[in-house]
XYZ file of C-alpha atoms in Angstrom:
592
model
C 0.000 0.000 0.000
C 1.330 3.472 -0.911
C 1.805 6.143 1.711
C -1.117 8.129 0.297
C -3.342 5.041 0.340
C -2.325 4.269 3.906
C -3.206 7.814 4.982
C -6.565 7.556 3.211
C -7.291 4.202 4.847
C -6.377 5.568 8.285
C -8.940 8.351 7.758
C -11.523 5.762 6.669
C -10.747 3.416 9.590
C -13.008 5.014 12.300
C -15.985 4.937 9.926
C -15.285 1.268 9.177
C -15.267 0.353 12.876
C -18.514 2.278 13.479
C -20.129 0.391 10.620
C -19.088 -2.906 12.238
C -20.684 -1.913 15.536
C -24.003 -1.015 13.924
C -24.275 -3.539 11.106
C -26.322 -6.734 11.222
C -25.625 -7.499 7.556
C -23.169 -10.304 6.912
C -22.358 -8.818 3.508
C -21.352 -5.507 5.124
C -19.115 -7.169 7.722
C -17.508 -9.399 5.076
C -16.933 -6.364 2.839
C -15.238 -4.454 5.673
C -13.046 -7.451 6.449
C -12.137 -7.735 2.783
C -11.015 -4.091 2.730
C -8.677 -4.804 5.649
C -7.167 -7.784 3.879
C -6.698 -5.890 0.610
C -5.007 -3.060 2.499
C -2.534 -5.606 3.852
C -3.241 -4.570 7.422
C -3.138 -7.133 10.209
C -5.979 -6.381 12.574
C -4.966 -5.784 16.165
C -6.770 -7.394 19.077
C -9.346 -4.622 19.509
C -10.133 -4.449 15.787
C -10.342 -8.236 15.519
C -12.792 -8.241 18.424
C -14.991 -5.805 16.492
C -14.964 -8.197 13.522
C -15.738 -11.209 15.757
C -18.715 -9.430 17.296
C -19.818 -8.226 13.869
C -19.826 -11.768 12.479
C -21.609 -13.101 15.567
C -24.252 -10.389 15.321
C -24.985 -11.691 11.817
C -25.122 -15.299 13.045
C -21.931 -16.399 11.275
C -20.161 -18.302 14.060
C -17.813 -20.022 11.610
C -16.487 -16.662 10.313
C -16.049 -15.439 13.888
C -14.131 -18.620 14.729
C -11.886 -18.128 11.686
C -11.186 -14.531 12.720
C -10.397 -15.700 16.254
C -8.026 -18.402 14.985
C -6.056 -15.780 13.033
C -5.548 -13.530 16.079
C -2.033 -13.220 17.490
C -3.069 -12.332 21.038
C -6.763 -12.878 21.762
C -7.776 -11.267 25.044
C -10.554 -12.068 27.523
C -13.056 -10.172 25.358
C -12.132 -12.352 22.355
C -12.606 -15.612 24.264
C -15.815 -14.463 25.936
C -17.357 -13.148 22.701
C -16.700 -16.400 20.853
C -18.123 -18.466 23.720
C -21.234 -16.266 23.790
C -21.641 -16.719 20.045
C -21.668 -20.495 20.374
C -24.153 -20.333 23.267
C -26.410 -18.046 21.228
C -26.195 -20.482 18.301
C -27.240 -23.382 20.544
C -23.795 -24.992 20.379
C -23.117 -25.063 24.108
C -20.699 -28.000 23.837
C -18.415 -25.912 21.644
C -18.638 -23.028 24.128
C -17.446 -25.360 26.903
C -14.613 -26.522 24.631
C -13.561 -22.875 24.152
C -13.633 -22.378 27.927
C -11.422 -25.406 28.513
C -8.966 -24.205 25.848
C -8.690 -20.751 27.420
C -5.215 -20.273 29.000
C -6.373 -19.177 32.446
C -2.804 -18.823 33.687
C -2.356 -15.973 31.191
C -5.891 -14.605 30.817
C -8.079 -14.171 33.867
C -11.775 -14.692 33.105
C -14.124 -11.904 34.142
C -17.713 -12.114 35.362
C -19.046 -12.100 31.782
C -16.775 -15.010 30.837
C -17.998 -17.050 33.794
C -21.631 -16.072 33.183
C -21.388 -17.106 29.536
C -19.876 -20.461 30.497
C -22.607 -21.001 33.090
C -25.238 -20.259 30.432
C -23.645 -22.993 28.317
C -23.969 -25.379 31.282
C -27.640 -24.377 31.571
C -28.220 -25.347 27.938
C -26.534 -28.696 28.506
C -27.972 -29.206 32.025
C -24.361 -29.948 32.981
C -24.318 -29.440 36.729
C -20.795 -30.884 37.134
C -19.067 -28.121 35.179
C -21.585 -25.645 36.564
C -20.466 -26.395 40.112
C -16.820 -26.004 39.087
C -17.688 -22.561 37.725
C -19.558 -21.795 40.948
C -16.321 -22.512 42.803
C -14.462 -20.270 40.347
C -16.871 -17.431 41.158
C -16.072 -17.766 44.839
C -12.339 -18.012 44.111
C -12.439 -14.798 42.067
C -14.597 -13.044 44.665
C -17.504 -12.558 42.245
C -20.280 -13.641 44.627
C -21.634 -10.098 44.682
C -21.652 -9.853 40.873
C -25.304 -9.744 39.824
C -24.743 -11.110 36.302
C -22.674 -14.109 37.406
C -24.954 -14.997 40.325
C -28.101 -14.668 38.208
C -26.582 -17.048 35.649
C -25.843 -19.494 38.475
C -29.456 -19.356 39.678
C -30.652 -20.106 36.151
C -28.183 -22.997 35.762
C -29.246 -24.655 39.017
C -32.881 -24.229 38.006
C -32.271 -25.922 34.644
C -30.619 -28.844 36.466
C -33.590 -29.098 38.881
C -31.579 -28.078 41.950
C -34.006 -25.525 43.360
C -32.348 -25.574 46.785
C -28.944 -24.560 45.365
C -30.579 -21.840 43.247
C -32.268 -20.395 46.327
C -29.002 -20.516 48.292
C -27.294 -18.416 45.611
C -30.248 -16.007 45.569
C -30.303 -15.615 49.349
C -26.539 -15.056 49.406
C -26.662 -12.079 47.034
C -26.142 -8.642 48.567
C -27.736 -6.948 45.544
C -30.400 -8.161 43.137
C -31.941 -6.625 40.041
C -35.208 -7.340 38.249
C -33.566 -10.082 36.166
C -32.369 -11.852 39.309
C -35.874 -11.820 40.778
C -37.369 -12.906 37.460
C -34.899 -15.785 37.218
C -35.595 -17.189 40.699
C -39.359 -16.921 40.129
C -38.882 -18.729 36.802
C -36.797 -21.446 38.508
C -39.602 -22.175 40.954
C -42.232 -22.078 38.200
C -40.283 -24.472 35.946
C -39.723 -26.925 38.793
C -43.403 -27.166 39.804
C -42.907 -25.053 42.947
C -45.686 -22.632 42.123
C -46.480 -21.552 45.677
C -42.882 -20.452 46.257
C -42.916 -18.587 42.926
C -46.068 -16.706 43.931
C -44.628 -15.895 47.361
C -41.477 -14.377 45.854
C -43.521 -12.491 43.269
C -45.627 -10.881 45.991
C -42.443 -9.978 47.874
C -40.891 -8.469 44.732
C -43.949 -6.581 43.475
C -44.258 -4.725 46.768
C -40.943 -3.013 45.899
C -40.546 -2.998 42.088
C -42.537 -3.295 38.878
C -42.385 -6.745 37.238
C -41.342 -7.142 33.617
C -43.003 -9.403 31.053
C -40.518 -12.216 31.740
C -41.478 -12.389 35.426
C -45.198 -12.063 34.705
C -44.970 -14.977 32.284
C -43.417 -17.160 35.014
C -46.090 -16.137 37.526
C -48.866 -16.911 35.060
C -47.341 -20.356 34.434
C -47.219 -20.965 38.195
C -50.892 -20.078 38.536
C -51.660 -22.472 35.684
C -49.819 -25.337 37.353
C -51.553 -24.752 40.678
C -54.955 -23.998 39.202
C -54.943 -20.675 41.109
C -57.604 -18.502 39.494
C -57.356 -15.558 41.934
C -53.613 -14.864 41.642
C -53.830 -15.606 37.920
C -56.479 -12.945 37.473
C -54.327 -10.507 39.486
C -51.374 -11.275 37.213
C -53.623 -10.611 34.211
C -54.529 -7.231 35.705
C -50.810 -6.447 36.061
C -50.271 -7.420 32.417
C -52.929 -4.918 31.332
C -51.711 -2.223 33.716
C -48.115 -2.509 32.474
C -49.057 -2.752 28.799
C -47.931 -6.307 28.003
C -51.173 -7.549 26.398
C -49.573 -7.695 22.949
C -46.788 -10.032 24.068
C -47.444 -13.393 22.373
C -45.883 -15.474 25.140
C -47.943 -13.737 27.830
C -51.156 -13.978 25.795
C -50.570 -17.696 25.252
C -49.766 -18.121 28.939
C -52.993 -16.372 29.984
C -55.059 -18.578 27.677
C -53.383 -21.666 29.123
C -53.687 -20.421 32.718
C -57.410 -19.723 32.556
C -58.033 -23.090 30.909
C -56.043 -24.945 33.578
C -58.013 -23.092 36.252
C -61.196 -24.504 34.726
C -62.240 -21.194 33.138
C -61.942 -21.890 29.434
C -64.522 -19.159 28.782
C -61.942 -16.629 30.038
C -59.386 -18.191 27.683
C -61.706 -17.436 24.788
C -62.076 -13.821 25.926
C -58.283 -13.372 25.991
C -57.917 -14.978 22.561
C -60.739 -12.950 21.008
C -59.108 -9.703 22.162
C -55.942 -10.431 20.167
C -56.126 -8.471 16.911
C -53.824 -10.718 14.892
C -53.163 -13.999 16.736
C -49.879 -15.716 15.933
C -48.730 -19.299 16.464
C -48.466 -19.170 20.280
C -51.992 -17.851 21.057
C -53.538 -20.110 18.403
C -51.767 -23.161 19.807
C -52.705 -22.317 23.414
C -56.356 -21.879 22.475
C -56.491 -25.075 20.396
C -54.919 -27.140 23.189
C -57.143 -25.503 25.826
C -60.314 -26.140 23.849
C -59.353 -29.779 23.260
C -58.507 -30.240 26.956
C -62.019 -29.094 27.901
C -63.784 -31.259 25.327
C -64.538 -28.346 22.953
C -63.346 -30.323 19.961
C -65.366 -28.407 17.390
C -63.831 -25.113 18.485
C -60.313 -26.575 18.443
C -60.670 -27.893 14.887
C -62.303 -24.648 13.716
C -59.378 -22.647 15.089
C -56.902 -24.982 13.403
C -58.592 -24.456 10.033
C -58.564 -20.685 10.604
C -54.886 -20.838 11.486
C -54.061 -22.655 8.249
C -56.161 -20.165 6.264
C -53.964 -17.412 7.707
C -50.901 -19.385 6.537
C -49.602 -19.834 10.078
C -47.426 -22.939 10.243
C -48.390 -25.225 13.170
C -45.830 -26.704 15.528
C -45.672 -30.056 17.303
C -47.866 -28.889 20.201
C -50.515 -27.468 17.860
C -50.855 -30.832 16.145
C -51.034 -32.599 19.505
C -54.007 -30.389 20.366
C -55.646 -31.256 17.036
C -55.192 -34.977 17.708
C -56.761 -34.571 21.162
C -59.697 -32.756 19.581
C -60.189 -35.549 17.032
C -59.988 -38.109 19.834
C -62.648 -36.431 21.979
C -65.011 -35.857 19.051
C -64.836 -39.409 17.671
C -63.072 -38.348 14.461
C -60.567 -41.188 14.535
C -60.066 -41.374 10.763
C -59.490 -37.603 10.568
C -57.036 -37.867 13.435
C -55.132 -40.729 11.807
C -54.946 -38.753 8.579
C -53.461 -35.831 10.520
C -50.941 -38.120 12.234
C -49.832 -39.752 8.992
C -49.481 -36.441 7.126
C -47.631 -34.464 9.824
C -44.191 -35.088 8.394
C -45.184 -34.493 4.783
C -47.447 -31.464 5.285
C -45.655 -29.633 8.095
C -42.181 -31.217 8.283
C -42.934 -32.351 11.851
C -42.235 -36.037 12.562
C -44.683 -37.529 15.111
C -43.219 -38.162 18.558
C -44.324 -40.480 21.377
C -46.943 -37.992 22.614
C -48.603 -37.839 19.192
C -48.681 -41.632 18.964
C -50.087 -41.904 22.500
C -52.897 -39.563 21.517
C -53.571 -41.657 18.407
C -53.672 -44.839 20.512
C -56.182 -43.166 22.829
C -58.201 -42.011 19.823
C -58.432 -45.517 18.355
C -59.265 -47.010 21.751
C -62.061 -44.474 22.315
C -63.524 -45.474 18.962
C -63.539 -49.130 20.058
C -60.683 -50.024 17.722
C -58.697 -51.718 20.492
C -56.760 -54.121 18.275
C -55.555 -51.287 16.032
C -54.630 -49.264 19.119
C -52.658 -52.203 20.512
C -50.866 -52.745 17.204
C -49.870 -49.075 17.044
C -48.692 -49.064 20.679
C -46.438 -52.049 20.037
C -44.793 -50.191 17.139
C -44.019 -46.991 19.064
C -40.485 -46.534 20.357
C -41.134 -44.825 23.701
C -39.305 -44.901 27.012
C -39.697 -43.622 30.558
C -42.742 -41.491 31.253
C -43.798 -41.518 27.592
C -44.041 -45.324 27.629
C -46.106 -45.250 30.818
C -48.554 -42.796 29.273
C -48.787 -44.852 26.079
C -49.759 -48.038 27.896
C -51.911 -46.238 30.469
C -54.377 -45.072 27.821
C -54.575 -48.623 26.488
C -55.237 -50.064 29.942
C -58.046 -47.548 30.530
C -59.686 -48.562 27.262
C -59.129 -52.269 27.896
C -60.789 -51.990 31.289
C -63.902 -50.396 29.810
C -64.074 -52.966 27.009
C -63.247 -55.956 29.221
C -60.108 -56.775 27.225
C -57.895 -58.446 29.829
C -55.571 -59.691 27.077
C -54.533 -56.073 26.504
C -54.055 -55.560 30.247
C -51.818 -58.645 30.282
C -49.693 -57.160 27.490
C -49.414 -53.891 29.407
C -48.360 -55.825 32.491
C -45.602 -57.487 30.459
C -44.430 -54.055 29.294
C -44.153 -52.914 32.907
C -41.764 -55.775 33.639
C -39.176 -53.870 31.575
C -39.597 -50.733 33.631
C -36.434 -48.701 34.124
C -34.968 -48.683 37.644
C -36.148 -45.652 39.586
C -39.270 -45.215 37.447
C -41.469 -44.210 40.368
C -44.225 -42.428 38.423
C -45.763 -45.758 37.378
C -48.272 -46.040 40.233
C -51.169 -44.827 38.079
C -50.924 -47.576 35.475
C -50.473 -50.245 38.159
C -53.650 -49.101 39.918
C -55.476 -49.052 36.568
C -54.332 -52.616 35.806
C -55.363 -53.779 39.278
C -58.809 -52.272 38.895
C -59.218 -53.777 35.421
C -58.667 -57.232 36.891
C -61.075 -56.475 39.762
C -63.773 -55.267 37.347
C -63.484 -58.593 35.524
C -63.589 -60.550 38.791
C -59.942 -61.628 38.441
C -58.838 -60.854 41.981
C -55.701 -62.982 41.748
C -54.503 -60.776 38.879
C -55.218 -57.652 40.922
C -53.240 -58.871 43.910
C -50.389 -59.948 41.636
C -50.169 -56.386 40.310
C -50.266 -54.964 43.839
C -47.540 -57.350 44.943
C -45.365 -56.299 42.020
C -45.835 -52.665 43.041
C -44.605 -53.475 46.530
C -41.610 -55.416 45.232
C -40.601 -52.548 42.973
C -41.074 -50.003 45.738
C -43.665 -48.104 43.714
C -45.918 -46.028 45.945
C -48.734 -43.714 45.076
C -48.756 -40.086 46.001
C -51.437 -39.464 48.628
C -54.631 -38.262 47.013
C -55.528 -34.635 47.565
C -57.923 -32.098 46.107
C -58.069 -28.352 46.529
C -60.543 -25.569 45.964
C -60.106 -21.805 45.920
C -62.551 -19.627 47.875
C -62.033 -15.852 48.048
C -58.365 -16.186 47.036
C -57.747 -18.752 49.778
C -56.870 -22.359 48.925
C -58.422 -25.172 50.963
C -56.763 -28.577 50.611
C -58.437 -31.926 51.339
C -56.635 -35.225 51.796
C -57.980 -38.707 51.148
C -59.144 -40.367 54.346
C -58.259 -37.386 56.544
C -61.616 -36.101 57.712
C -60.144 -34.750 60.943
C -58.196 -32.017 59.091
C -61.151 -31.140 56.849
C -62.255 -27.464 56.994
C -65.838 -27.098 58.338
C -65.654 -30.796 59.176
C -69.069 -31.228 60.836
C -70.927 -29.372 58.084
C -69.100 -31.273 55.332
C -69.818 -34.687 56.882
C -73.448 -33.729 57.471
C -73.919 -32.550 53.881
C -72.349 -35.707 52.433
C -74.673 -37.881 54.510
C -77.675 -35.838 53.408
C -76.639 -36.040 49.757
C -76.257 -39.807 49.935
C -79.776 -40.193 51.334
C -81.278 -37.882 48.700
C -79.388 -39.589 45.883
C -80.826 -42.939 46.904
C -84.367 -41.656 47.552
C -84.788 -39.210 44.651
C -82.566 -40.677 41.938
C -82.259 -44.346 42.837
C -78.512 -44.155 43.237
C -76.796 -47.425 44.137
C -73.106 -48.062 44.363
C -71.718 -50.505 41.850
C -70.698 -53.891 43.286
C -67.078 -53.387 42.296
C -66.902 -50.215 44.365
C -66.814 -52.270 47.531
C -63.613 -54.009 46.549
C -61.952 -51.776 43.985
C -58.887 -49.741 44.845
C -59.544 -46.114 44.071
C -56.872 -43.755 42.818
C -56.319 -42.330 46.292
C -55.090 -45.779 47.319
C -58.166 -46.486 49.456
C -61.258 -48.603 49.125
C -64.521 -46.787 48.429
C -66.823 -48.393 50.991
C -67.042 -45.096 52.896
C -67.380 -42.949 49.788
C -70.052 -40.515 50.955
C -68.619 -40.464 54.460
C -65.831 -38.447 52.923
C -62.957 -40.854 52.307
C -62.155 -39.386 48.899
C -60.542 -35.983 48.676
C -62.714 -34.744 45.803
C -65.875 -35.637 47.740
C -64.752 -33.492 50.660
C -63.907 -30.656 48.263
C -67.288 -31.002 46.544
C -69.229 -30.705 49.807
C -67.073 -27.780 50.929
C -67.674 -26.086 47.567
C -71.446 -26.469 47.853
C -71.315 -24.935 51.343
C -69.053 -22.091 50.172
C -70.967 -21.260 46.978
C -74.652 -21.844 47.800
C -76.052 -19.629 45.042
C -75.506 -21.741 41.961
C -71.969 -20.629 41.209
C -69.727 -22.910 39.155
C -67.536 -24.939 41.524
C -63.966 -25.669 40.400
C -61.942 -28.456 42.019
C -58.366 -29.570 41.326
C -57.147 -33.114 42.050
C -53.644 -34.552 41.861
C -54.773 -38.041 40.759
C -57.297 -39.563 38.376
C -60.910 -39.590 39.592
C -62.206 -43.020 40.522
C -65.301 -44.327 38.738
C -67.589 -44.100 41.755
C -66.689 -40.473 42.485
C -67.237 -39.644 38.827
C -70.730 -41.135 39.041
C -71.510 -39.260 42.263
C -70.457 -35.925 40.748
C -72.813 -36.523 37.821
C -75.721 -37.373 40.117
C -75.091 -34.467 42.497
C -74.798 -31.983 39.610
C -78.366 -32.845 38.637
C -79.653 -33.171 42.182
C -78.256 -29.804 43.300
C -78.528 -27.988 39.967
C -74.845 -27.104 40.122
C -71.987 -27.218 37.650
C -68.731 -28.798 38.787
C -65.450 -28.445 36.916
C -62.879 -30.997 38.079
C -59.295 -31.079 36.857
C -57.816 -34.508 37.524
C -54.543 -36.049 36.390
C -55.910 -36.899 32.931
C -58.268 -34.130 31.858
C -61.037 -31.689 32.741
C -64.503 -32.913 33.654
C -67.473 -30.562 33.311
C -70.386 -32.021 35.289
C -73.758 -30.449 34.543
C -77.338 -31.786 34.598
C -76.114 -35.322 35.282
C -73.723 -35.424 32.313
C -69.932 -35.172 32.129
C -68.099 -33.606 29.212
C -65.737 -36.608 29.068
C -68.657 -38.869 28.068
C -67.614 -41.261 30.835
C -64.273 -41.966 29.199
C -61.184 -40.803 31.005
């Protein structure tokens, strides 16, 4: 380069660097880099860092890596930027490789380096390296660094160590809104909704929440079925102007549906001017969950008309809708065309829904054949065979129950969420009078150390939650009134509606792990909640009850009878689905 050219390039240099900082065009960054090369200038560390960040901003990690490899003396900014680029690109393994290659004896990592590495561990759910980095934070004296500590909280949350996340949070001398949002999100993602709501109340008394925190709170309310706090969160969304956020809108639709208020979900959806994929999917899934199959399929057609591409969850909602409306052939067509039409290969959840759909239609043999072809493991395999067992019990197909029992013999060690299918198999044998088969299943449960969670139901009254436990009448709120009402209802059911317990109810194990001989005396948690709800809402209000296990058959029958006898509507969310009891009919059509 001539002296005149060099002088001209030096004058042009500041403009070139500014263009790198502001450009998100790969062509512009490449052009600037090309000018450097043609000028025969070797970029110094600072300039090279600008190019690395420019390439990363355009999503070209490979070009950034090449620039990094050509550097003579990369500094901590160089290493950190490249690591962040790989994390952003979803290549966390490569980010960890960069970290391990970093010469820490020559270059001391800063809080951003550590935070970036921790974010990579979060992506990988790699708690081992995460704990090493935690130790590095303490060694470098970065415990008070908000960015590093917030990344640690997120990492522990992603690896399901809520206790460690809370320890980091409690040990911080300063916290910002992102720290609070992260710890609330950790609790929400790990099914600790009550703790998430507690921290949210503590935070909101001091600062204004952002959309990220509100989304976590709404998800917590959905998981708990907490209508009151969910409605308060919705009010905060409106007050702070976040109604147009797709994630929040979808979360609100989901939350109201999981609280048993699908009509509120429809209101939220109808207020969205131009719904996108997330609100459409939430509304389709919510409608299907509540048995509103026609609405779900109508929304799916509307979504396609708007040229909105569905995702895996959208199609799962469509399959559920087809299942609940008896459209098994339509559902199978959707399943078989998923890959071709939408480039979405069916997963175990889609196949489980299809098995349920065929079983509901009485096509048990086809359902069994499909189940045997599905490659599923862990919880997915349990769900697959659970739907088959439920259908087999109703159809009296013990051969299918036997096949399910054989599948359970290959259960992975530590698979402790299998109690539901074991109880279902036991009850299928009891319904068919095969008591030896039932006791064999129960014995196998004991040998494997599989225990059921204790049955509980809860109901919300004036923003207070009242919890009822199976068999624990002593701890029941308004105990005397509840017991009295249940006794009165049993007498009226027999006298006015000819109610009689089924024979099997005297010997069948219910899903709370108890017999049902004392059903109306309040053994079952949902019965206690029902009576308490009638006492709390005497003026015909819809009564919403949440239950942690599947409803037993006898309780399901009683809810139908009482809904007609009392002229009330009950909405019950059990482990499998929502039941809307009204005028002696359930929305599930007695199939759950």
